[in-house]
DNA sequence: GCAAGGTC
């Protein structure tokens, strides 16, 4: 029997369907399905893994963070252990009956490693298989590609798999060593540990650097002169100088404006906006983020939709529909979809379909497109939102460009030049079906040169320059891709991790002071792990390994050597490093000024009960306390409640973050509460501290 | 209680 091992259940099933010369018999080992069929006169069994079924870890004796010096991890043995027991059992059981094994995992570095790991399980159960291994390399899950790959079976590339192993080793060794070192140096144990990693740390640094730019930014005042002009209706024109840096010059211009303005020139310009390209994972996640669905949620939902047959495989870098994709068949399906059915039907009538294409073309998976028609009521609201996005994007890629008309008008009043502009969509094209981010039309009245208009009003606008904006999640995903950080499958998880570690909050992403401090300390004392260059160098080394130019061991050993150097430097700067991080952590605990004495209110913990509360730094002179929500992360917002003046906080945890002031007696809170029932036994503040002997500053910092 | 990479 020939055992065919692929990366996931779906692929295993499809391979069986493509190769079978006759019927496919479905079977199961425990909960793992497999497919038996005949191909070229041989019996074959096709089975799917669940991605990586082995994971890397340090032996048990290294598990105590306090007792083991992190440095020991640099040279410690690393082991592979099974994470998917059921799958491993199924592979072993099937391997016993096999006389040949064909690796049919994804045709990429991780796929090769996943396949080689599966082989090690197969050999354990049946060593005779060792000399009977083949590799099927197909880069599209189509009948043609798969049968070709099985007709031209190749050898497994140990080198390519070794490149993947080098990545695994280096990520674990650096990540675990530095995570533990930083956590120990700052005495953050248990769930409040501080993490470090090849991808997450440079990502955090990106966010922190943008925040520093914002802090360094000094807004500069400028002024604009605006006038309301009547041409039938009233529209707004602006002084042609745009931004005045000096107020008196702006005021002079304003004063010069006469009671009428004369149209000097009217220009119209048509332009076309091309429809968007097919969805790669990154483009999809960015678009989802723009409609308010976070990458990690969008990825999760897309996975569900894929499993239910509504959309194609959601992890792809491809932005060009393959020849084999029957666009008309997809359109046919979409004629039944609520809201877009008619549009799809119209597209279907076209003689030729010419889809847009993006820059990146790969053949492993098609771009993300709808594979089935969904009923709105069959999906949850968030699922529908994502499904609809994929559907509309697909339709947009088959649509024509949008045509817009831009009108610019030059005017003059009292010797001052004015200008006005407006853009209208004259031919919606793809915008008719893909309205996301569409700006409303701004239409100017019809004007002709020489026309005199009444100046209805005029004003001076007081403005200032704005700092660069924070990264939204979609923007960050795109930036990570541009810098080679993470993969299409891991970026959402990496970002989620930054939230979970308390390094960032909100969207756009706001770094916490702890996040800022960790980023700074890493940049100052372990810059190797703080930039995307480590990934770039690793990629180069992995290419060398897969081409047989260099061994995995030498790459990993070189990396260990660098880590030893970094480690030594860190050890020498332990106090400085911890000092930076501690001051960040402390700042995250400062809620705002005490309403009674003006000193800082900070988050503290009652030593006995462990309950947290807000206490005044002026203690014992000032004994003001407030109670705090018992659960969830507390983010100080640095502003005060409008109603009572107490500091406001954001509480993260539970269903969704909420914002509140810390004063339970706040009139605003009472108002809201009046409708509801009073919660019994809830402590209220401000109150005098009663348990002063037992209270102490939180030791976490 | 560590990382990042798959898949679910």
mmCIF file of N, CA, C and O in Angstrom, chain A residues 51-144:
data_model
loop_
_atom_site.group_PDB
_atom_site.id
_atom_site.type_symbol
_atom_site.label_atom_id
_atom_site.label_comp_id
_atom_site.label_asym_id
_atom_site.label_seq_id
_atom_site.Cartn_x
_atom_site.Cartn_y
_atom_site.Cartn_z
ATOM 1 N N UNK A 51 -1.205 20.541 9.771
ATOM 2 C CA UNK A 51 -0.034 21.413 9.794
ATOM 3 C C UNK A 51 1.086 20.726 10.550
ATOM 4 O O UNK A 51 1.252 19.504 10.458
ATOM 5 N N UNK A 52 1.835 21.501 11.311
ATOM 6 C CA UNK A 52 2.904 20.916 12.126
ATOM 7 C C UNK A 52 2.293 19.989 13.163
ATOM 8 O O UNK A 52 1.431 20.405 13.930
ATOM 9 N N UNK A 53 2.757 18.750 13.204
ATOM 10 C CA UNK A 53 2.251 17.847 14.253
ATOM 11 C C UNK A 53 3.288 17.660 15.355
ATOM 12 O O UNK A 53 3.010 17.058 16.379
ATOM 13 N N UNK A 54 4.490 18.179 15.121
ATOM 14 C CA UNK A 54 5.525 18.159 16.163
ATOM 15 C C UNK A 54 5.844 19.595 16.541
ATOM 16 O O UNK A 54 5.734 20.499 15.719
ATOM 17 N N UNK A 55 6.236 19.781 17.786
ATOM 18 C CA UNK A 55 6.688 21.113 18.173
ATOM 19 C C UNK A 55 8.019 20.995 18.889
ATOM 20 O O UNK A 55 8.371 19.939 19.394
ATOM 21 N N UNK A 56 8.744 22.074 18.928
ATOM 22 C CA UNK A 56 10.064 22.101 19.526
ATOM 23 C C UNK A 56 9.936 22.549 20.971
ATOM 24 O O UNK A 56 9.198 23.481 21.262
ATOM 25 N N UNK A 57 10.661 21.896 21.864
ATOM 26 C CA UNK A 57 10.669 22.386 23.252
ATOM 27 C C UNK A 57 11.942 21.966 23.962
ATOM 28 O O UNK A 57 12.680 21.098 23.505
ATOM 29 N N UNK A 58 12.179 22.614 25.101
ATOM 30 C CA UNK A 58 13.330 22.250 25.918
ATOM 31 C C UNK A 58 12.937 21.111 26.846
ATOM 32 O O UNK A 58 11.775 20.998 27.227
ATOM 33 N N UNK A 59 13.894 20.302 27.227
ATOM 34 C CA UNK A 59 13.579 19.208 28.152
ATOM 35 C C UNK A 59 13.040 19.737 29.477
ATOM 36 O O UNK A 59 13.325 20.877 29.867
ATOM 37 N N UNK A 60 12.286 18.877 30.124
ATOM 38 C CA UNK A 60 11.648 19.136 31.407
ATOM 39 C C UNK A 60 12.532 19.882 32.418
ATOM 40 O O UNK A 60 12.087 20.821 33.078
ATOM 41 N N UNK A 61 13.804 19.473 32.518
ATOM 42 C CA UNK A 61 14.658 20.028 33.575
ATOM 43 C C UNK A 61 14.941 21.527 33.394
ATOM 44 O O UNK A 61 15.490 22.165 34.278
ATOM 45 N N UNK A 62 14.533 22.079 32.264
ATOM 46 C CA UNK A 62 14.730 23.518 32.049
ATOM 47 C C UNK A 62 13.467 24.332 32.329
ATOM 48 O O UNK A 62 13.421 25.521 32.067
ATOM 49 N N UNK A 63 12.447 23.649 32.855
ATOM 50 C CA UNK A 63 11.153 24.334 32.869
ATOM 51 C C UNK A 63 10.997 25.395 33.963
ATOM 52 O O UNK A 63 10.113 26.227 33.879
ATOM 53 N N UNK A 64 11.833 25.373 34.978
ATOM 54 C CA UNK A 64 11.675 26.360 36.044
ATOM 55 C C UNK A 64 12.399 27.673 35.712
ATOM 56 O O UNK A 64 13.621 27.740 35.649
ATOM 57 N N UNK A 65 11.609 28.709 35.524
ATOM 58 C CA UNK A 65 12.162 30.001 35.095
ATOM 59 C C UNK A 65 13.079 30.620 36.141
ATOM 60 O O UNK A 65 14.010 31.335 35.819
ATOM 61 N N UNK A 66 12.729 30.391 37.422
ATOM 62 C CA UNK A 66 13.523 31.031 38.466
ATOM 63 C C UNK A 66 14.852 30.318 38.683
ATOM 64 O O UNK A 66 15.865 30.938 38.890
ATOM 65 N N UNK A 67 14.807 29.004 38.623
ATOM 66 C CA UNK A 67 16.006 28.231 38.978
ATOM 67 C C UNK A 67 17.003 28.117 37.836
ATOM 68 O O UNK A 67 18.212 28.064 38.069
ATOM 69 N N UNK A 68 16.506 28.064 36.616
ATOM 70 C CA UNK A 68 17.400 27.871 35.480
ATOM 71 C C UNK A 68 17.882 29.214 34.945
ATOM 72 O O UNK A 68 17.072 30.105 34.681
ATOM 73 N N UNK A 69 19.178 29.367 34.844
ATOM 74 C CA UNK A 69 19.713 30.576 34.213
ATOM 75 C C UNK A 69 19.290 30.572 32.744
ATOM 76 O O UNK A 69 19.535 29.569 32.046
ATOM 77 N N UNK A 70 18.721 31.649 32.252
ATOM 78 C CA UNK A 70 18.313 31.656 30.843
ATOM 79 C C UNK A 70 19.454 31.300 29.895
ATOM 80 O O UNK A 70 19.231 30.688 28.854
ATOM 81 N N UNK A 71 20.679 31.637 30.289
ATOM 82 C CA UNK A 71 21.831 31.359 29.421
ATOM 83 C C UNK A 71 21.956 29.876 29.108
ATOM 84 O O UNK A 71 22.455 29.495 28.048
ATOM 85 N N UNK A 72 21.471 29.055 30.031
ATOM 86 C CA UNK A 72 21.571 27.613 29.802
ATOM 87 C C UNK A 72 20.766 27.168 28.590
ATOM 88 O O UNK A 72 21.053 26.133 27.988
ATOM 89 N N UNK A 73 19.750 27.954 28.266
ATOM 90 C CA UNK A 73 18.900 27.559 27.130
ATOM 91 C C UNK A 73 19.634 27.691 25.800
ATOM 92 O O UNK A 73 19.271 27.048 24.818
ATOM 93 N N UNK A 74 20.655 28.524 25.775
ATOM 94 C CA UNK A 74 21.336 28.772 24.503
ATOM 95 C C UNK A 74 21.932 27.481 23.947
ATOM 96 O O UNK A 74 21.858 27.212 22.754
ATOM 97 N N UNK A 75 22.503 26.667 24.838
ATOM 98 C CA UNK A 75 23.125 25.443 24.358
ATOM 99 C C UNK A 75 22.350 24.193 24.745
ATOM 100 O O UNK A 75 22.830 23.080 24.544
ATOM 101 N N UNK A 76 21.177 24.400 25.312
ATOM 102 C CA UNK A 76 20.392 23.229 25.729
ATOM 103 C C UNK A 76 19.929 22.434 24.512
ATOM 104 O O UNK A 76 19.764 22.967 23.420
ATOM 105 N N UNK A 77 19.733 21.166 24.775
ATOM 106 C CA UNK A 77 19.175 20.293 23.744
ATOM 107 C C UNK A 77 17.747 20.765 23.447
ATOM 108 O O UNK A 77 17.052 21.258 24.340
ATOM 109 N N UNK A 78 17.320 20.681 22.190
ATOM 110 C CA UNK A 78 15.906 20.943 21.896
ATOM 111 C C UNK A 78 15.282 19.665 21.352
ATOM 112 O O UNK A 78 15.913 18.931 20.602
ATOM 113 N N UNK A 79 14.065 19.407 21.769
ATOM 114 C CA UNK A 79 13.394 18.172 21.394
ATOM 115 C C UNK A 79 12.147 18.460 20.593
ATOM 116 O O UNK A 79 11.513 19.487 20.771
ATOM 117 N N UNK A 80 11.797 17.474 19.790
ATOM 118 C CA UNK A 80 10.499 17.561 19.117
ATOM 119 C C UNK A 80 9.517 16.661 19.835
ATOM 120 O O UNK A 80 9.826 15.504 20.118
ATOM 121 N N UNK A 81 8.363 17.210 20.150
ATOM 122 C CA UNK A 81 7.338 16.361 20.757
ATOM 123 C C UNK A 81 6.056 16.479 19.942
ATOM 124 O O UNK A 81 5.827 17.463 19.230
ATOM 125 N N UNK A 82 5.240 15.443 20.066
ATOM 126 C CA UNK A 82 3.996 15.399 19.307
ATOM 127 C C UNK A 82 2.966 16.339 19.915
ATOM 128 O O UNK A 82 2.749 16.324 21.121
ATOM 129 N N UNK A 83 2.366 17.185 19.081
ATOM 130 C CA UNK A 83 1.282 18.037 19.580
ATOM 131 C C UNK A 83 -0.075 17.517 19.112
ATOM 132 O O UNK A 83 -1.094 17.805 19.727
ATOM 133 N N UNK A 84 -0.070 16.801 18.014
ATOM 134 C CA UNK A 84 -1.328 16.259 17.490
ATOM 135 C C UNK A 84 -1.292 14.737 17.653
ATOM 136 O O UNK A 84 -0.918 14.000 16.744
ATOM 137 N N UNK A 85 -1.702 14.297 18.843
ATOM 138 C CA UNK A 85 -1.589 12.871 19.147
ATOM 139 C C UNK A 85 -2.394 11.994 18.204
ATOM 140 O O UNK A 85 -1.912 10.961 17.723
ATOM 141 N N UNK A 86 -3.618 12.419 17.970
ATOM 142 C CA UNK A 86 -4.495 11.619 17.113
ATOM 143 C C UNK A 86 -3.900 11.428 15.724
ATOM 144 O O UNK A 86 -3.872 10.321 15.188
ATOM 145 N N UNK A 87 -3.398 12.506 15.165
ATOM 146 C CA UNK A 87 -2.808 12.443 13.832
ATOM 147 C C UNK A 87 -1.583 11.527 13.849
ATOM 148 O O UNK A 87 -1.403 10.682 12.970
ATOM 149 N N UNK A 88 -0.739 11.696 14.875
ATOM 150 C CA UNK A 88 0.473 10.882 14.958
ATOM 151 C C UNK A 88 0.114 9.396 15.024
ATOM 152 O O UNK A 88 0.737 8.563 14.356
ATOM 153 N N UNK A 89 -0.876 9.073 15.807
ATOM 154 C CA UNK A 89 -1.329 7.683 15.914
ATOM 155 C C UNK A 89 -1.792 7.155 14.562
ATOM 156 O O UNK A 89 -1.459 6.040 14.169
ATOM 157 N N UNK A 90 -2.576 7.979 13.880
ATOM 158 C CA UNK A 90 -3.113 7.559 12.582
ATOM 159 C C UNK A 90 -1.978 7.300 11.594
ATOM 160 O O UNK A 90 -1.976 6.292 10.880
ATOM 161 N N UNK A 91 -0.986 8.189 11.580
ATOM 162 C CA UNK A 91 0.146 8.024 10.659
ATOM 163 C C UNK A 91 0.882 6.721 10.968
ATOM 164 O O UNK A 91 1.207 5.925 10.083
ATOM 165 N N UNK A 92 1.129 6.500 12.247
ATOM 166 C CA UNK A 92 1.862 5.282 12.645
ATOM 167 C C UNK A 92 1.081 4.027 12.261
ATOM 168 O O UNK A 92 1.649 3.071 11.724
ATOM 169 N N UNK A 93 -0.182 4.062 12.546
ATOM 170 C CA UNK A 93 -1.010 2.888 12.254
ATOM 171 C C UNK A 93 -1.031 2.586 10.759
ATOM 172 O O UNK A 93 -0.870 1.444 10.329
ATOM 173 N N UNK A 94 -1.189 3.630 9.946
ATOM 174 C CA UNK A 94 -1.240 3.433 8.498
ATOM 175 C C UNK A 94 0.137 3.052 7.959
ATOM 176 O O UNK A 94 0.247 2.261 7.015
ATOM 177 N N UNK A 95 1.191 3.595 8.573
ATOM 178 C CA UNK A 95 2.551 3.328 8.098
ATOM 179 C C UNK A 95 2.892 1.842 8.203
ATOM 180 O O UNK A 95 3.626 1.298 7.384
ATOM 181 N N UNK A 96 2.356 1.192 9.219
ATOM 182 C CA UNK A 96 2.636 -0.234 9.411
ATOM 183 C C UNK A 96 2.208 -1.054 8.215
ATOM 184 O O UNK A 96 2.809 -2.072 7.894
ATOM 185 N N UNK A 97 1.143 -0.613 7.567
ATOM 186 C CA UNK A 97 0.604 -1.392 6.445
ATOM 187 C C UNK A 97 1.173 -0.930 5.101
ATOM 188 O O UNK A 97 0.863 -1.502 4.066
ATOM 189 N N UNK A 98 1.986 0.117 5.143
ATOM 190 C CA UNK A 98 2.454 0.703 3.876
ATOM 191 C C UNK A 98 3.794 0.121 3.436
ATOM 192 O O UNK A 98 4.603 -0.297 4.260
ATOM 193 N N UNK A 99 4.009 0.078 2.112
ATOM 194 C CA UNK A 99 5.336 -0.275 1.632
ATOM 195 C C UNK A 99 5.987 0.885 0.896
ATOM 196 O O UNK A 99 7.124 0.805 0.438
ATOM 197 N N UNK A 100 5.239 1.973 0.768
ATOM 198 C CA UNK A 100 5.824 3.196 0.218
ATOM 199 C C UNK A 100 5.079 4.383 0.818
ATOM 200 O O UNK A 100 3.896 4.282 1.134
ATOM 201 N N UNK A 101 5.804 5.505 0.995
ATOM 202 C CA UNK A 101 5.124 6.691 1.502
ATOM 203 C C UNK A 101 5.432 7.869 0.575
ATOM 204 O O UNK A 101 6.566 8.052 0.129
ATOM 205 N N UNK A 102 4.385 8.598 0.261
ATOM 206 C CA UNK A 102 4.534 9.757 -0.616
ATOM 207 C C UNK A 102 4.184 11.013 0.176
ATOM 208 O O UNK A 102 3.074 11.139 0.705
ATOM 209 N N UNK A 103 5.141 11.916 0.265
ATOM 210 C CA UNK A 103 4.889 13.180 0.965
ATOM 211 C C UNK A 103 4.246 14.154 -0.017
ATOM 212 O O UNK A 103 4.796 14.440 -1.082
ATOM 213 N N UNK A 104 3.069 14.626 0.365
ATOM 214 C CA UNK A 104 2.317 15.523 -0.520
ATOM 215 C C UNK A 104 1.889 16.786 0.228
ATOM 216 O O UNK A 104 0.825 17.352 -0.014
ATOM 217 N N UNK A 105 2.762 17.231 1.131
ATOM 218 C CA UNK A 105 2.471 18.465 1.869
ATOM 219 C C UNK A 105 2.690 19.668 0.952
ATOM 220 O O UNK A 105 3.173 19.518 -0.166
ATOM 221 N N UNK A 106 2.345 20.850 1.443
ATOM 222 C CA UNK A 106 2.489 22.067 0.636
ATOM 223 C C UNK A 106 3.920 22.181 0.119
ATOM 224 O O UNK A 106 4.873 21.822 0.797
ATOM 225 N N UNK A 107 4.024 22.718 -1.062
ATOM 226 C CA UNK A 107 5.329 22.805 -1.711
ATOM 227 C C UNK A 107 6.024 24.088 -1.291
ATOM 228 O O UNK A 107 6.140 25.039 -2.053
ATOM 229 N N UNK A 108 6.451 24.123 -0.044
ATOM 230 C CA UNK A 108 7.244 25.256 0.453
ATOM 231 C C UNK A 108 8.081 24.775 1.632
ATOM 232 O O UNK A 108 8.025 23.600 1.994
ATOM 233 N N UNK A 109 8.840 25.675 2.208
ATOM 234 C CA UNK A 109 9.808 25.284 3.240
ATOM 235 C C UNK A 109 9.131 24.616 4.436
ATOM 236 O O UNK A 109 9.525 23.534 4.864
ATOM 237 N N UNK A 110 8.097 25.264 4.960
ATOM 238 C CA UNK A 110 7.421 24.682 6.116
ATOM 239 C C UNK A 110 6.753 23.368 5.741
ATOM 240 O O UNK A 110 6.689 22.436 6.535
ATOM 241 N N UNK A 111 6.233 23.301 4.520
ATOM 242 C CA UNK A 111 5.600 22.073 4.047
ATOM 243 C C UNK A 111 6.592 20.915 4.019
ATOM 244 O O UNK A 111 6.270 19.785 4.401
ATOM 245 N N UNK A 112 7.811 21.207 3.564
ATOM 246 C CA UNK A 112 8.839 20.167 3.510
ATOM 247 C C UNK A 112 9.154 19.676 4.928
ATOM 248 O O UNK A 112 9.292 18.475 5.162
ATOM 249 N N UNK A 113 9.230 20.611 5.862
ATOM 250 C CA UNK A 113 9.519 20.257 7.248
ATOM 251 C C UNK A 113 8.371 19.445 7.848
ATOM 252 O O UNK A 113 8.586 18.437 8.526
ATOM 253 N N UNK A 114 7.149 19.879 7.584
ATOM 254 C CA UNK A 114 5.977 19.153 8.076
ATOM 255 C C UNK A 114 6.000 17.718 7.550
ATOM 256 O O UNK A 114 5.750 16.758 8.281
ATOM 257 N N UNK A 115 6.361 17.579 6.289
ATOM 258 C CA UNK A 115 6.433 16.252 5.680
ATOM 259 C C UNK A 115 7.533 15.399 6.296
ATOM 260 O O UNK A 115 7.322 14.221 6.619
ATOM 261 N N UNK A 116 8.706 15.990 6.502
ATOM 262 C CA UNK A 116 9.830 15.246 7.071
ATOM 263 C C UNK A 116 9.534 14.840 8.523
ATOM 264 O O UNK A 116 9.873 13.740 8.958
ATOM 265 N N UNK A 117 8.856 15.712 9.256
ATOM 266 C CA UNK A 117 8.447 15.357 10.617
ATOM 267 C C UNK A 117 7.479 14.171 10.589
ATOM 268 O O UNK A 117 7.575 13.256 11.410
ATOM 269 N N UNK A 118 6.547 14.193 9.652
ATOM 270 C CA UNK A 118 5.593 13.085 9.530
ATOM 271 C C UNK A 118 6.338 11.799 9.187
ATOM 272 O O UNK A 118 5.994 10.715 9.678
ATOM 273 N N UNK A 119 7.367 11.918 8.356
ATOM 274 C CA UNK A 119 8.165 10.742 8.003
ATOM 275 C C UNK A 119 8.799 10.115 9.234
ATOM 276 O O UNK A 119 8.844 8.890 9.370
ATOM 277 N N UNK A 120 9.274 10.943 10.142
ATOM 278 C CA UNK A 120 9.922 10.400 11.328
ATOM 279 C C UNK A 120 8.921 9.548 12.125
ATOM 280 O O UNK A 120 9.293 8.532 12.707
ATOM 281 N N UNK A 121 7.663 9.961 12.131
ATOM 282 C CA UNK A 121 6.631 9.165 12.801
ATOM 283 C C UNK A 121 6.402 7.852 12.056
ATOM 284 O O UNK A 121 6.289 6.785 12.666
ATOM 285 N N UNK A 122 6.361 7.953 10.729
ATOM 286 C CA UNK A 122 6.117 6.761 9.918
ATOM 287 C C UNK A 122 7.251 5.747 10.088
ATOM 288 O O UNK A 122 7.008 4.540 10.233
ATOM 289 N N UNK A 123 8.482 6.246 10.119
ATOM 290 C CA UNK A 123 9.633 5.344 10.257
ATOM 291 C C UNK A 123 9.648 4.657 11.624
ATOM 292 O O UNK A 123 10.061 3.513 11.754
ATOM 293 N N UNK A 124 9.200 5.407 12.639
ATOM 294 C CA UNK A 124 9.127 4.823 13.985
ATOM 295 C C UNK A 124 8.266 3.565 13.973
ATOM 296 O O UNK A 124 8.608 2.563 14.589
ATOM 297 N N UNK A 125 7.174 3.649 13.244
ATOM 298 C CA UNK A 125 6.242 2.523 13.213
ATOM 299 C C UNK A 125 6.704 1.458 12.218
ATOM 300 O O UNK A 125 6.425 0.269 12.399
ATOM 301 N N UNK A 126 7.387 1.874 11.175
ATOM 302 C CA UNK A 126 7.767 0.934 10.123
ATOM 303 C C UNK A 126 9.086 1.363 9.477
ATOM 304 O O UNK A 126 9.096 2.050 8.456
ATOM 305 N N UNK A 127 10.207 0.918 10.081
ATOM 306 C CA UNK A 127 11.533 1.353 9.595
ATOM 307 C C UNK A 127 11.786 0.971 8.140
ATOM 308 O O UNK A 127 12.600 1.620 7.475
ATOM 309 N N UNK A 128 11.114 -0.055 7.660
ATOM 310 C CA UNK A 128 11.349 -0.491 6.278
ATOM 311 C C UNK A 128 10.976 0.589 5.253
ATOM 312 O O UNK A 128 11.433 0.565 4.114
ATOM 313 N N UNK A 129 10.170 1.522 5.699
ATOM 314 C CA UNK A 129 9.732 2.581 4.773
ATOM 315 C C UNK A 129 10.858 3.532 4.377
ATOM 316 O O UNK A 129 10.777 4.234 3.373
ATOM 317 N N UNK A 130 11.906 3.525 5.191
ATOM 318 C CA UNK A 130 12.984 4.505 5.006
ATOM 319 C C UNK A 130 13.536 4.598 3.586
ATOM 320 O O UNK A 130 13.892 5.676 3.133
ATOM 321 N N UNK A 131 13.593 3.472 2.914
ATOM 322 C CA UNK A 131 14.119 3.490 1.553
ATOM 323 C C UNK A 131 13.025 3.606 0.504
ATOM 324 O O UNK A 131 13.266 3.418 -0.685
ATOM 325 N N UNK A 132 11.809 3.915 0.962
ATOM 326 C CA UNK A 132 10.695 3.972 0.010
ATOM 327 C C UNK A 132 9.887 5.242 0.206
ATOM 328 O O UNK A 132 8.707 5.204 0.534
ATOM 329 N N UNK A 133 10.577 6.343 0.043
ATOM 330 C CA UNK A 133 9.943 7.647 0.232
ATOM 331 C C UNK A 133 9.956 8.425 -1.075
ATOM 332 O O UNK A 133 10.971 8.459 -1.770
ATOM 333 N N UNK A 134 8.836 9.009 -1.413
ATOM 334 C CA UNK A 134 8.771 9.882 -2.594
ATOM 335 C C UNK A 134 8.127 11.210 -2.208
ATOM 336 O O UNK A 134 7.487 11.329 -1.161
ATOM 337 N N UNK A 135 8.285 12.182 -3.064
ATOM 338 C CA UNK A 135 7.708 13.507 -2.801
ATOM 339 C C UNK A 135 6.890 13.937 -4.006
ATOM 340 O O UNK A 135 7.380 13.914 -5.144
ATOM 341 N N UNK A 136 5.647 14.312 -3.765
ATOM 342 C CA UNK A 136 4.819 14.881 -4.832
ATOM 343 C C UNK A 136 4.837 16.392 -4.671
ATOM 344 O O UNK A 136 4.461 16.915 -3.624
ATOM 345 N N UNK A 137 5.306 17.078 -5.703
ATOM 346 C CA UNK A 137 5.377 18.544 -5.627
ATOM 347 C C UNK A 137 4.365 19.155 -6.581
ATOM 348 O O UNK A 137 4.578 19.184 -7.778
ATOM 349 N N UNK A 138 3.281 19.634 -6.019
ATOM 350 C CA UNK A 138 2.286 20.306 -6.848
ATOM 351 C C UNK A 138 2.054 21.674 -6.255
ATOM 352 O O UNK A 138 2.085 21.849 -5.047
ATOM 353 N N UNK A 139 1.868 22.637 -7.155
ATOM 354 C CA UNK A 139 1.706 23.980 -6.610
ATOM 355 C C UNK A 139 0.315 24.522 -6.867
ATOM 356 O O UNK A 139 0.086 25.708 -6.746
ATOM 357 N N UNK A 140 -0.611 23.640 -7.210
ATOM 358 C CA UNK A 140 -2.015 24.050 -7.260
ATOM 359 C C UNK A 140 -2.833 22.797 -7.023
ATOM 360 O O UNK A 140 -2.470 21.711 -7.476
ATOM 361 N N UNK A 141 -3.905 22.971 -6.281
ATOM 362 C CA UNK A 141 -4.719 21.807 -5.957
ATOM 363 C C UNK A 141 -5.742 21.560 -7.069
ATOM 364 O O UNK A 141 -6.937 21.658 -6.857
ATOM 365 N N UNK A 142 -5.209 21.252 -8.275
ATOM 366 C CA UNK A 142 -6.090 20.971 -9.408
ATOM 367 C C UNK A 142 -5.757 19.580 -9.926
ATOM 368 O O UNK A 142 -4.648 19.073 -9.712
ATOM 369 N N UNK A 143 -6.696 18.989 -10.626
ATOM 370 C CA UNK A 143 -6.499 17.639 -11.145
ATOM 371 C C UNK A 143 -5.225 17.552 -11.982
ATOM 372 O O UNK A 143 -4.394 16.672 -11.796
ATOM 373 N N UNK A 144 -5.058 18.513 -12.878
ATOM 374 C CA UNK A 144 -3.900 18.490 -13.772
ATOM 375 C C UNK A 144 -2.589 18.539 -13.003
ATOM 376 O O UNK A 144 -1.690 17.730 -13.242
#
